Amino acid sequence: IKLNLAFHTSMQENRYDIVIIGAGLGGLISAAMLSKEGYKVCVLEKNKQIGGCLQSFGFDGKLFESAVHYIGSLDQGQTLYSIFNYLGMMDKMVLTRLDMDCFDEIRFGQRSFSMAQGHEHFIDTLSTSFPDEHQAIRSYIREMRHVCEHFPMYNLRIGSAEEKKAVTTFALKEKLDTITANEALKQVLTGNNLLYGGHYEHTPFYLHALIENSYIESSYKCRDGSAQIAKLLRDTILQHGGEVLRNVEVTQLIEKDGALQYAEDHRGERYYAAHFISNLHPQTTFRMLESSMIRPIARRRYETLKNTLSCFVVNISLKERQIPFVNHNIYFHTTDDAWKDALDEITEGQTSFGIFFSEDKHHPTFAASVSVLTYLNAAATDAWNDTFHTTSNRSERDEEYQLFKQQHIAHVIDAVEQCIPGLKDAVKAIDAVTPLTYRDYLHTPQGSMYGIQKDVRKLNETTIGTRTKIPNLYLTGQNINLHGVLGVSITGVLSAADFVGLDYLVNKINKAQ
């Protein structure tokens, strides 16, 4: 049932039906869907570039990703395809499919294992490395699909909370222990855990299953950068009369008489609306909220929630025709333990690396650049917590910080050289992203990669809904339900459905196909 917001027909300046704080994927999806439904929407973004984790950037004439190196569930009929198709984006996106036989290569030293696209193909391919574990691999896929089927919105259908509850009580390691006793296989199946930054014993199996399944269904790279997704969503918002304002940092949310009245930015400008959606981390949202309706115990709950680890990313521009291009990702581990860095909450000496290639358009079959993602605890950069640096607010950090970066870069290059021979000599230019970069650009506490860490032991505490105690304040983004492009897109649908009805919106998305 569409809400009655007719009092806004006066079209007063800075007065909207819905104000959305943060132009990350969740905020943009919500805004695009609501603007299509006729709401007067305004998205406020503190940075120069919109998109949050979708931001791409240029370096040494090459294009690099901030966070989104590949996307799953984009074949026709699959969930992310359906959402993007409804928003008129699929025929405009420039995509490259990763290798069907191997979208993710899991490496332990010199031992290599391939993860293939398609459930049966995945089983057959991985079984060549574990011939005695064929049935266990089949059981793994069966358990994964069983879990996915019990999440209604993951399949764009209407269901109940009881469905999900039936499959959310198992921890990742606990479930894998019931599937196989082969420790090497368990390590391979979770070898790309940098995708969700969890904890082997505490992360729910459902989180692993929903994310892994989306890539097994189909895996693609955004050929011209993931920023194209943000731009296409912005175009949809503008086409339907909405606004997307950049360089607007919201600093206060003011409640009066039981409802949020306005958002105020760093210049004192006020943005009034009937409803507000925050795409920010809940900690950040409630820190700027002035209201007695959020009890101190609730505020403490948000403040004490554990976040996933942050990261250190090395972006390398390569000399021409030096490093062969491979059309898949590599998760390389220098030890036999794919979880070592995550469990140790590492601050130096990383042993696990996610490696992502881009092809040289002028010299096909060779790589133009490589990005290497590693875990890094935000404590490693505590010495510079009082500094801040973005393209629109430049504040140079000291020489010690630059030395810190160079030392970590050197370690990463030395380690990855074992996986990519000749990498050191192929480096043309190099730079790195630290937890502070993630904190400053993505507005996430401690520069967390994926926000709040889901814990199977306290699911109610670590699962946040879209609605708050303030009736006209809603939440969206990676901290709600599920992170990643697919997870956040689903949450964006749920946030929009709070206004227009879930049955109505899901039917429209499905009929668009």
Short mmCIF file of C-alpha atoms in Angstrom, two decimals:
data_model
loop_
_atom_site.label_atom_id
_atom_site.label_comp_id
_atom_site.label_asym_id
_atom_site.label_seq_id
_atom_site.Cartn_x
_atom_site.Cartn_y
_atom_site.Cartn_z
CA ILE A 1 0.00 0.00 0.00
CA LYS A 2 1.60 3.22 -1.12
CA LEU A 3 2.01 5.78 1.64
CA ASN A 4 0.13 9.05 1.33
CA LEU A 5 2.72 11.83 1.10
CA ALA A 6 0.45 14.35 -0.59
CA PHE A 7 1.40 17.23 1.71
CA HIS A 8 4.65 17.57 -0.25
CA THR A 9 2.88 18.91 -3.35
CA SER A 10 3.94 22.39 -2.25
CA MET A 11 7.42 21.38 -3.55
CA GLN A 12 9.20 23.48 -0.94
CA GLU A 13 12.95 23.85 -1.33
CA ASN A 14 14.90 21.03 0.36
CA ARG A 15 11.65 19.22 1.16
CA TYR A 16 11.15 15.72 -0.13
CA ASP A 17 9.08 12.61 0.29
CA ILE A 18 12.19 10.59 1.13
CA VAL A 19 15.76 11.63 1.93
CA ILE A 20 18.39 8.90 1.61
CA ILE A 21 21.69 9.38 3.41
CA GLY A 22 24.59 7.77 1.59
CA ALA A 23 24.86 6.97 -2.13
CA GLY A 24 26.15 3.45 -1.66
CA LEU A 25 24.50 0.61 -3.55
CA GLY A 26 21.71 0.11 -0.99
CA GLY A 27 20.78 3.79 -0.98
CA LEU A 28 20.87 4.04 -4.77
CA ILE A 29 18.78 0.87 -5.30
CA SER A 30 16.18 2.13 -2.81
CA ALA A 31 16.16 5.58 -4.40
CA ALA A 32 15.86 4.22 -7.96
CA MET A 33 12.93 1.99 -7.06
CA LEU A 34 11.10 4.64 -5.06
CA SER A 35 11.62 7.33 -7.68
CA LYS A 36 10.15 4.92 -10.25
CA GLU A 37 7.09 4.72 -7.98
CA GLY A 38 6.63 8.49 -8.06
CA TYR A 39 8.23 9.54 -4.78
CA LYS A 40 10.23 12.74 -4.64
CA VAL A 41 13.60 11.35 -3.56
CA CYS A 42 16.88 13.01 -2.64
CA VAL A 43 20.13 11.11 -2.07
CA LEU A 44 22.85 12.86 -0.05
CA GLU A 45 26.46 11.71 -0.53
CA LYS A 46 29.42 13.08 1.42
CA ASN A 47 32.02 12.15 -1.21
CA LYS A 48 32.77 13.55 -4.64
CA GLN A 49 32.06 10.15 -6.20
CA ILE A 50 28.87 8.17 -5.59
CA GLY A 51 28.66 4.41 -5.22
CA GLY A 52 30.34 3.54 -1.90
CA CYS A 53 32.01 0.17 -2.50
CA LEU A 54 31.19 0.55 -6.21
CA GLN A 55 33.65 3.40 -6.62
CA SER A 56 36.31 2.92 -9.30
CA PHE A 57 39.39 5.10 -9.64
CA GLY A 58 42.18 5.80 -12.09
CA PHE A 59 45.84 5.29 -11.33
CA ASP A 60 48.75 5.43 -13.82
CA GLY A 61 46.22 5.43 -16.65
CA LYS A 62 44.60 2.18 -15.43
CA LEU A 63 41.19 1.58 -13.87
CA PHE A 64 41.01 0.00 -10.41
CA GLU A 65 38.16 -1.08 -8.16
CA SER A 66 37.63 0.12 -4.60
CA ALA A 67 36.02 -3.15 -3.50
CA VAL A 68 33.84 -4.89 -6.10
CA HIS A 69 36.12 -7.04 -8.25
CA TYR A 70 33.44 -9.43 -9.53
CA ILE A 71 29.70 -10.06 -9.27
CA GLY A 72 27.53 -13.17 -9.12
CA SER A 73 23.93 -14.12 -10.00
CA LEU A 74 23.81 -12.12 -13.25
CA ASP A 75 22.55 -14.72 -15.71
CA GLN A 76 19.01 -14.23 -17.02
CA GLY A 77 16.47 -15.34 -14.45
CA GLN A 78 18.92 -15.13 -11.54
CA THR A 79 18.23 -12.73 -8.70
CA LEU A 80 20.66 -9.88 -9.33
CA TYR A 81 19.87 -10.00 -13.06
CA SER A 82 16.16 -9.67 -12.21
CA ILE A 83 16.69 -6.64 -9.98
CA PHE A 84 19.01 -4.86 -12.42
CA ASN A 85 16.74 -5.76 -15.34
CA TYR A 86 13.74 -4.23 -13.57
CA LEU A 87 15.75 -1.03 -13.17
CA GLY A 88 16.59 -1.00 -16.90
CA MET A 89 20.31 -1.61 -16.39
CA MET A 90 21.16 -5.01 -17.84
CA ASP A 91 21.28 -3.99 -21.49
CA LYS A 92 23.55 -1.05 -20.59
CA MET A 93 26.14 -2.80 -18.42
CA VAL A 94 29.49 -3.78 -19.92
CA LEU A 95 30.37 -7.19 -18.50
CA THR A 96 32.93 -9.96 -19.02
CA ARG A 97 32.15 -13.46 -17.86
CA LEU A 98 34.87 -15.22 -15.89
CA ASP A 99 36.06 -18.66 -17.05
CA MET A 100 33.35 -21.29 -16.75
CA ASP A 101 35.89 -23.91 -15.65
CA CYS A 102 37.40 -21.67 -12.98
CA PHE A 103 36.05 -18.38 -11.66
CA ASP A 104 38.09 -18.71 -8.46
CA GLU A 105 41.40 -20.56 -8.24
CA ILE A 106 42.24 -21.58 -4.68
CA ARG A 107 46.00 -21.92 -4.17
CA PHE A 108 47.87 -23.36 -1.20
CA GLY A 109 51.53 -22.95 -2.08
CA GLN A 110 51.89 -24.74 -5.43
CA ARG A 111 48.67 -26.77 -5.06
CA SER A 112 45.84 -25.39 -7.15
CA PHE A 113 42.09 -26.07 -7.06
CA SER A 114 39.42 -24.75 -9.44
CA MET A 115 35.94 -23.54 -8.59
CA ALA A 116 33.72 -23.78 -11.67
CA GLN A 117 30.46 -22.04 -12.59
CA GLY A 118 27.30 -24.14 -12.53
CA HIS A 119 26.45 -26.51 -9.70
CA GLU A 120 27.10 -29.77 -11.55
CA HIS A 121 30.20 -28.37 -13.21
CA PHE A 122 31.47 -27.24 -9.80
CA ILE A 123 31.01 -30.76 -8.42
CA ASP A 124 32.71 -32.47 -11.38
CA THR A 125 35.62 -30.01 -11.55
CA LEU A 126 36.48 -30.06 -7.85
CA SER A 127 36.08 -33.84 -7.77
CA THR A 128 39.06 -34.17 -10.11
CA SER A 129 41.20 -32.82 -7.23
CA PHE A 130 39.33 -34.84 -4.59
CA PRO A 131 38.22 -38.05 -6.34
CA ASP A 132 37.36 -39.77 -3.06
CA GLU A 133 35.22 -36.82 -1.97
CA HIS A 134 32.81 -36.67 -4.90
CA GLN A 135 29.78 -37.45 -2.73
CA ALA A 136 30.92 -34.99 -0.07
CA ILE A 137 31.20 -32.22 -2.68
CA ARG A 138 27.75 -33.12 -3.97
CA SER A 139 26.42 -32.98 -0.40
CA TYR A 140 28.03 -29.56 0.05
CA ILE A 141 26.24 -28.20 -3.02
CA ARG A 142 22.99 -29.83 -1.93
CA GLU A 143 23.23 -28.26 1.55
CA MET A 144 24.12 -24.90 0.01
CA ARG A 145 21.14 -24.93 -2.33
CA HIS A 146 18.84 -26.12 0.44
CA VAL A 147 19.81 -23.09 2.53
CA CYS A 148 19.42 -20.71 -0.41
CA GLU A 149 15.93 -22.05 -1.16
CA HIS A 150 14.87 -21.14 2.39
CA PHE A 151 15.65 -17.44 1.91
CA PRO A 152 12.57 -16.12 0.08
CA MET A 153 13.98 -12.78 -1.08
CA TYR A 154 17.16 -14.46 -2.31
CA ASN A 155 14.78 -16.10 -4.78
CA LEU A 156 12.53 -13.03 -5.21
CA ARG A 157 9.47 -14.64 -3.71
CA ILE A 158 7.33 -14.00 -0.65
CA GLY A 159 7.90 -16.22 2.36
CA SER A 160 8.11 -16.25 6.12
CA ALA A 161 10.77 -15.66 8.74
CA GLU A 162 10.23 -19.24 9.92
CA GLU A 163 11.65 -20.51 6.62
CA LYS A 164 14.94 -18.74 7.24
CA LYS A 165 15.07 -19.63 10.91
CA ALA A 166 15.13 -23.33 9.99
CA VAL A 167 18.52 -22.97 8.23
CA THR A 168 20.30 -20.22 10.17
CA THR A 169 21.41 -22.08 13.30
CA PHE A 170 24.46 -23.87 11.85
CA ALA A 171 27.98 -22.45 12.01
CA LEU A 172 30.18 -22.72 8.95
CA LYS A 173 32.74 -25.16 10.39
CA GLU A 174 30.01 -27.12 12.17
CA LYS A 175 28.16 -27.71 8.91
CA LEU A 176 31.29 -28.60 6.93
CA ASP A 177 32.26 -31.10 9.64
CA THR A 178 29.00 -32.96 8.95
CA ILE A 179 29.74 -33.05 5.22
CA THR A 180 33.34 -34.29 5.16
CA ALA A 181 36.24 -35.25 7.41
CA ASN A 182 38.73 -34.15 4.75
CA GLU A 183 40.41 -31.04 6.21
CA ALA A 184 42.04 -30.08 2.91
CA LEU A 185 38.64 -30.03 1.18
CA LYS A 186 37.18 -27.84 3.91
CA GLN A 187 40.05 -25.41 3.46
CA VAL A 188 39.46 -25.27 -0.31
CA LEU A 189 35.70 -24.78 0.07
CA THR A 190 36.36 -21.79 2.33
CA GLY A 191 39.56 -20.67 0.61
CA ASN A 192 37.96 -17.47 -0.72
CA ASN A 193 36.75 -16.35 2.72
CA LEU A 194 38.06 -12.85 1.91
CA LEU A 195 34.66 -12.51 0.18
CA TYR A 196 32.87 -12.33 3.52
CA GLY A 197 35.58 -11.77 6.12
CA GLY A 198 34.06 -14.10 8.65
CA HIS A 199 35.18 -16.44 11.40
CA TYR A 200 35.51 -20.15 10.63
CA GLU A 201 33.70 -21.29 13.78
CA HIS A 202 31.26 -18.40 14.36
CA THR A 203 30.16 -17.31 10.88
CA PRO A 204 26.75 -18.81 10.01
CA PHE A 205 26.82 -21.39 7.23
CA TYR A 206 23.94 -19.55 5.55
CA LEU A 207 26.12 -16.46 5.01
CA HIS A 208 28.78 -18.55 3.28
CA ALA A 209 26.13 -20.43 1.28
CA LEU A 210 24.28 -17.36 -0.03
CA ILE A 211 27.47 -15.66 -1.17
CA GLU A 212 29.24 -18.70 -2.63
CA ASN A 213 26.12 -19.89 -4.44
CA SER A 214 25.70 -16.57 -6.23
CA TYR A 215 29.17 -16.89 -7.80
CA ILE A 216 28.72 -20.57 -8.63
CA GLU A 217 25.50 -19.60 -10.45
CA SER A 218 27.42 -17.10 -12.59
CA SER A 219 30.47 -14.86 -12.20
CA TYR A 220 31.16 -11.63 -14.07
CA LYS A 221 33.54 -8.67 -14.00
CA CYS A 222 32.45 -5.11 -14.77
CA ARG A 223 34.68 -4.43 -17.78
CA ASP A 224 34.52 -0.66 -17.42
CA GLY A 225 34.52 -0.68 -13.63
CA SER A 226 31.79 -1.29 -11.07
CA ALA A 227 31.18 2.47 -10.91
CA GLN A 228 29.00 1.96 -13.99
CA ILE A 229 26.37 0.39 -11.70
CA ALA A 230 26.23 3.51 -9.54
CA LYS A 231 26.02 5.76 -12.60
CA LEU A 232 23.19 3.76 -14.14
CA LEU A 233 21.23 3.87 -10.88
CA ARG A 234 21.84 7.62 -10.64
CA ASP A 235 20.51 8.02 -14.18
CA THR A 236 17.33 6.14 -13.23
CA ILE A 237 16.84 8.37 -10.19
CA LEU A 238 17.32 11.56 -12.21
CA GLN A 239 15.12 10.29 -15.04
CA HIS A 240 12.23 9.93 -12.58
CA GLY A 241 12.66 13.34 -10.99
CA GLY A 242 14.92 12.46 -8.06
CA GLU A 243 18.08 14.21 -6.96
CA VAL A 244 21.57 12.92 -6.12
CA LEU A 245 23.65 15.54 -4.32
CA ARG A 246 27.39 15.01 -3.86
CA ASN A 247 29.80 16.61 -1.36
CA VAL A 248 26.97 16.81 1.18
CA GLU A 249 28.03 15.30 4.50
CA VAL A 250 25.13 14.78 6.87
CA THR A 251 26.20 15.50 10.45
CA GLN A 252 22.90 15.50 12.36
CA LEU A 253 19.51 13.80 12.23
CA ILE A 254 16.94 15.73 14.24
CA GLU A 255 13.83 14.10 15.74
CA LYS A 256 10.88 15.97 17.22
CA ASP A 257 7.50 14.76 18.47
CA GLY A 258 8.24 11.14 17.60
CA ALA A 259 9.41 11.58 14.02
CA LEU A 260 12.59 12.58 12.22
CA GLN A 261 12.22 16.16 10.99
CA TYR A 262 15.34 16.87 8.96
CA ALA A 263 18.91 15.93 8.15
CA GLU A 264 21.50 18.67 8.57
CA ASP A 265 24.77 18.76 6.64
CA HIS A 266 28.22 20.08 7.53
CA ARG A 267 27.31 23.55 6.24
CA GLY A 268 24.13 23.79 8.31
CA GLU A 269 21.85 23.12 5.33
CA ARG A 270 18.67 21.25 6.27
CA TYR A 271 16.86 18.58 4.23
CA TYR A 272 13.27 17.96 5.28
CA ALA A 273 11.31 14.83 4.41
CA ALA A 274 8.40 12.66 5.46
CA HIS A 275 10.74 9.68 5.65
CA PHE A 276 14.49 9.03 5.83
CA ILE A 277 16.59 6.02 4.85
CA SER A 278 20.17 5.74 6.14
CA ASN A 279 22.63 3.80 4.01
CA LEU A 280 25.31 4.37 6.64
CA HIS A 281 26.58 1.91 9.22
CA PRO A 282 24.08 1.78 12.14
CA GLN A 283 26.81 2.98 14.52
CA THR A 284 27.35 6.05 12.36
CA THR A 285 23.62 6.63 11.92
CA PHE A 286 22.80 6.59 15.61
CA ARG A 287 25.82 8.69 16.56
CA MET A 288 24.39 11.57 14.51
CA LEU A 289 20.82 11.00 15.69
CA GLU A 290 19.47 13.37 18.35
CA SER A 291 16.50 11.54 19.85
CA SER A 292 15.41 10.13 23.20
CA MET A 293 13.44 7.46 21.32
CA ILE A 294 16.61 5.40 20.88
CA ARG A 295 17.33 4.14 24.38
CA PRO A 296 20.88 4.15 25.75
CA ILE A 297 20.91 0.34 25.87
CA ALA A 298 20.14 0.24 22.13
CA ARG A 299 22.90 2.75 21.38
CA ARG A 300 25.35 0.66 23.42
CA ARG A 301 24.30 -2.41 21.47
CA TYR A 302 25.23 -0.78 18.17
CA GLU A 303 28.47 0.60 19.58
CA THR A 304 29.64 -2.79 20.85
CA LEU A 305 28.80 -4.83 17.74
CA LYS A 306 31.89 -6.43 16.28
CA ASN A 307 32.72 -5.49 12.71
CA THR A 308 34.48 -7.61 10.13
CA LEU A 309 38.17 -6.97 9.61
CA SER A 310 39.47 -4.24 7.36
CA CYS A 311 41.99 -4.77 4.59
CA PHE A 312 45.16 -3.69 2.85
CA VAL A 313 44.93 -3.56 -0.94
CA VAL A 314 47.92 -3.23 -3.26
CA ASN A 315 47.07 -1.87 -6.72
CA ILE A 316 49.75 -2.56 -9.32
CA SER A 317 50.04 -1.02 -12.77
CA LEU A 318 52.05 -3.47 -14.88
CA LYS A 319 54.57 -2.98 -17.65
CA GLU A 320 53.28 -4.07 -21.04
CA ARG A 321 53.36 -7.76 -22.00
CA GLN A 322 55.00 -8.90 -18.77
CA ILE A 323 52.34 -10.86 -16.85
CA PRO A 324 49.91 -13.25 -18.58
CA PHE A 325 46.24 -12.40 -18.07
CA VAL A 326 44.03 -15.07 -16.51
CA ASN A 327 40.26 -14.70 -16.66
CA HIS A 328 39.69 -15.77 -13.08
CA ASN A 329 40.59 -14.71 -9.56
CA ILE A 330 43.23 -16.35 -7.38
CA TYR A 331 43.02 -16.80 -3.63
CA PHE A 332 46.59 -17.60 -2.64
CA HIS A 333 47.62 -18.93 0.77
CA THR A 334 51.24 -19.36 1.81
CA THR A 335 50.22 -21.74 4.62
CA ASP A 336 47.75 -24.64 4.75
CA ASP A 337 45.31 -22.54 6.78
CA ALA A 338 43.00 -20.27 4.76
CA TRP A 339 41.65 -18.78 8.00
CA LYS A 340 44.92 -17.88 9.73
CA ASP A 341 44.85 -14.16 8.98
CA ALA A 342 41.15 -13.75 9.81
CA LEU A 343 41.38 -15.60 13.12
CA ASP A 344 44.62 -13.91 14.15
CA GLU A 345 43.12 -10.48 13.25
CA ILE A 346 46.41 -9.78 11.60
CA THR A 347 48.32 -6.49 11.68
CA GLU A 348 51.36 -7.60 9.65
CA GLY A 349 52.87 -10.59 7.84
CA GLN A 350 49.77 -11.63 5.92
CA THR A 351 49.54 -15.19 4.54
CA SER A 352 46.31 -14.99 2.47
CA PHE A 353 45.84 -12.91 -0.68
CA GLY A 354 42.99 -12.30 -3.11
CA ILE A 355 44.44 -11.55 -6.56
CA PHE A 356 42.36 -9.86 -9.29
CA PHE A 357 43.52 -9.22 -12.87
CA SER A 358 42.45 -6.78 -15.56
CA GLU A 359 43.31 -7.43 -19.21
CA ASP A 360 45.38 -5.09 -21.35
CA LYS A 361 43.05 -3.89 -24.13
CA HIS A 362 46.02 -3.15 -26.39
CA HIS A 363 47.76 -6.48 -25.73
CA PRO A 364 45.12 -9.17 -25.17
CA THR A 365 46.26 -12.24 -23.21
CA PHE A 366 48.42 -9.97 -21.03
CA ALA A 367 47.43 -8.25 -17.79
CA ALA A 368 47.32 -4.46 -17.56
CA SER A 369 47.06 -4.43 -13.79
CA VAL A 370 46.73 -6.59 -10.70
CA SER A 371 45.05 -5.83 -7.38
CA VAL A 372 45.94 -7.81 -4.27
CA LEU A 373 43.54 -7.87 -1.31
CA THR A 374 44.64 -8.96 2.17
CA TYR A 375 43.18 -8.84 5.65
CA LEU A 376 44.45 -6.12 7.99
CA ASN A 377 43.18 -5.22 11.44
CA ALA A 378 42.40 -1.50 11.74
CA ALA A 379 44.58 -1.45 14.85
CA ALA A 380 47.56 -1.40 12.48
CA THR A 381 46.72 2.20 11.56
CA ASP A 382 45.64 3.46 14.99
CA ALA A 383 48.54 5.94 15.06
CA TRP A 384 46.86 7.96 12.30
CA ASN A 385 43.22 7.73 13.45
CA ASP A 386 43.02 11.50 13.85
CA THR A 387 43.86 12.12 10.18
CA PHE A 388 41.40 12.23 7.28
CA HIS A 389 41.98 12.14 3.53
CA THR A 390 39.68 11.96 0.48
CA THR A 391 39.80 13.60 -2.95
CA SER A 392 37.39 16.32 -1.76
CA ASN A 393 39.06 16.77 1.63
CA ARG A 394 42.79 16.34 1.19
CA SER A 395 45.00 16.09 4.26
CA GLU A 396 48.38 14.47 3.67
CA ARG A 397 49.49 11.85 6.16
CA ASP A 398 53.03 11.87 7.56
CA GLU A 399 56.17 10.07 6.44
CA GLU A 400 55.68 7.32 9.01
CA TYR A 401 52.38 6.44 7.37
CA GLN A 402 54.02 6.34 3.94
CA LEU A 403 56.74 4.09 5.37
CA PHE A 404 54.07 1.83 6.89
CA LYS A 405 52.45 1.49 3.47
CA GLN A 406 55.75 0.75 1.73
CA GLN A 407 56.66 -1.96 4.23
CA HIS A 408 53.31 -3.69 3.76
CA ILE A 409 53.51 -3.31 -0.02
CA ALA A 410 56.95 -4.97 0.00
CA HIS A 411 55.65 -7.92 2.03
CA VAL A 412 52.66 -8.41 -0.27
CA ILE A 413 54.79 -8.27 -3.44
CA ASP A 414 57.31 -10.75 -1.98
CA ALA A 415 54.56 -13.19 -1.05
CA VAL A 416 52.57 -12.92 -4.28
CA GLU A 417 55.73 -13.34 -6.37
CA GLN A 418 55.52 -17.02 -5.36
CA CYS A 419 52.15 -17.18 -7.14
CA ILE A 420 52.92 -14.80 -10.04
CA PRO A 421 56.58 -15.28 -11.03
CA GLY A 422 58.16 -12.11 -12.39
CA LEU A 423 55.73 -9.77 -10.63
CA LYS A 424 58.44 -7.62 -9.01
CA ASP A 425 60.13 -6.87 -12.31
CA ALA A 426 56.78 -6.20 -13.99
CA VAL A 427 55.71 -3.41 -11.63
CA LYS A 428 55.36 -0.06 -13.43
CA ALA A 429 53.60 1.89 -10.67
CA ILE A 430 52.12 0.92 -7.34
CA ASP A 431 49.90 2.27 -4.58
CA ALA A 432 47.97 0.88 -1.64
CA VAL A 433 44.68 1.21 0.24
CA THR A 434 44.65 0.94 4.04
CA PRO A 435 41.90 0.66 6.68
CA LEU A 436 41.95 4.46 6.91
CA THR A 437 41.15 4.73 3.19
CA TYR A 438 38.12 2.49 3.65
CA ARG A 439 37.07 4.43 6.74
CA ASP A 440 37.34 7.83 5.01
CA TYR A 441 35.79 6.95 1.65
CA LEU A 442 33.20 4.38 2.71
CA HIS A 443 32.32 5.83 6.12
CA THR A 444 32.62 2.44 7.85
CA PRO A 445 33.85 2.15 11.46
CA GLN A 446 37.41 0.80 11.61
CA GLY A 447 37.39 0.63 7.81
CA SER A 448 35.50 -2.66 8.05
CA MET A 449 35.19 -4.46 4.71
CA TYR A 450 31.70 -5.88 5.27
CA GLY A 451 30.32 -4.08 8.29
CA ILE A 452 28.75 -5.96 11.18
CA GLN A 453 30.08 -9.49 11.57
CA LYS A 454 27.31 -12.07 11.72
CA ASP A 455 27.75 -14.51 14.62
CA VAL A 456 25.73 -17.72 14.75
CA ARG A 457 25.93 -17.65 18.57
CA LYS A 458 24.07 -14.32 18.73
CA LEU A 459 22.16 -13.96 15.49
CA ASN A 460 19.46 -11.73 16.97
CA GLU A 461 22.08 -9.23 18.14
CA THR A 462 24.06 -9.19 14.88
CA THR A 463 21.08 -9.12 12.51
CA ILE A 464 19.70 -5.62 11.93
CA GLY A 465 16.30 -4.90 10.33
CA THR A 466 15.36 -2.10 7.93
CA ARG A 467 13.03 -0.39 10.45
CA THR A 468 13.99 1.52 13.59
CA LYS A 469 12.15 2.70 16.72
CA ILE A 470 11.64 6.03 14.97
CA PRO A 471 8.73 5.30 12.60
CA ASN A 472 10.02 7.37 9.68
CA LEU A 473 13.70 6.31 9.88
CA TYR A 474 14.79 3.22 7.96
CA LEU A 475 18.13 1.48 7.38
CA THR A 476 19.65 -0.11 4.31
CA GLY A 477 23.07 -1.20 3.05
CA GLN A 478 25.55 -3.97 3.74
CA ASN A 479 24.91 -4.11 7.49
CA ILE A 480 21.30 -5.18 6.93
CA ASN A 481 20.65 -8.82 6.00
CA LEU A 482 23.58 -9.60 3.67
CA HIS A 483 26.57 -7.76 2.22
CA GLY A 484 27.95 -7.91 -1.33
CA VAL A 485 26.34 -6.58 -4.50
CA LEU A 486 23.59 -9.21 -4.49
CA GLY A 487 22.92 -9.00 -0.75
CA VAL A 488 22.80 -5.20 -0.69
CA SER A 489 20.58 -5.12 -3.79
CA ILE A 490 18.09 -7.44 -2.07
CA THR A 491 18.18 -5.18 1.00
CA GLY A 492 17.56 -2.18 -1.27
CA VAL A 493 14.43 -3.92 -2.54
CA LEU A 494 13.30 -4.56 1.05
CA SER A 495 13.88 -0.90 1.95
CA ALA A 496 11.77 0.25 -1.00
CA ALA A 497 9.14 -2.35 -0.13
CA ASP A 498 8.67 -0.69 3.27
CA PHE A 499 6.90 2.05 1.29
CA VAL A 500 5.14 0.28 -1.59
CA GLY A 501 4.59 -3.24 -0.26
CA LEU A 502 6.71 -6.34 -0.77
CA ASP A 503 4.19 -8.38 -2.77
CA TYR A 504 3.64 -5.47 -5.13
CA LEU A 505 7.34 -4.80 -5.70
CA VAL A 506 8.44 -8.43 -6.05
CA ASN A 507 5.67 -9.05 -8.59
CA LYS A 508 6.80 -6.05 -10.64
CA ILE A 509 10.41 -7.22 -10.62
CA ASN A 510 9.50 -10.74 -11.68
CA LYS A 511 7.05 -9.57 -14.37
CA ALA A 512 9.72 -7.33 -15.90
CA GLN A 513 11.45 -10.46 -17.20
#
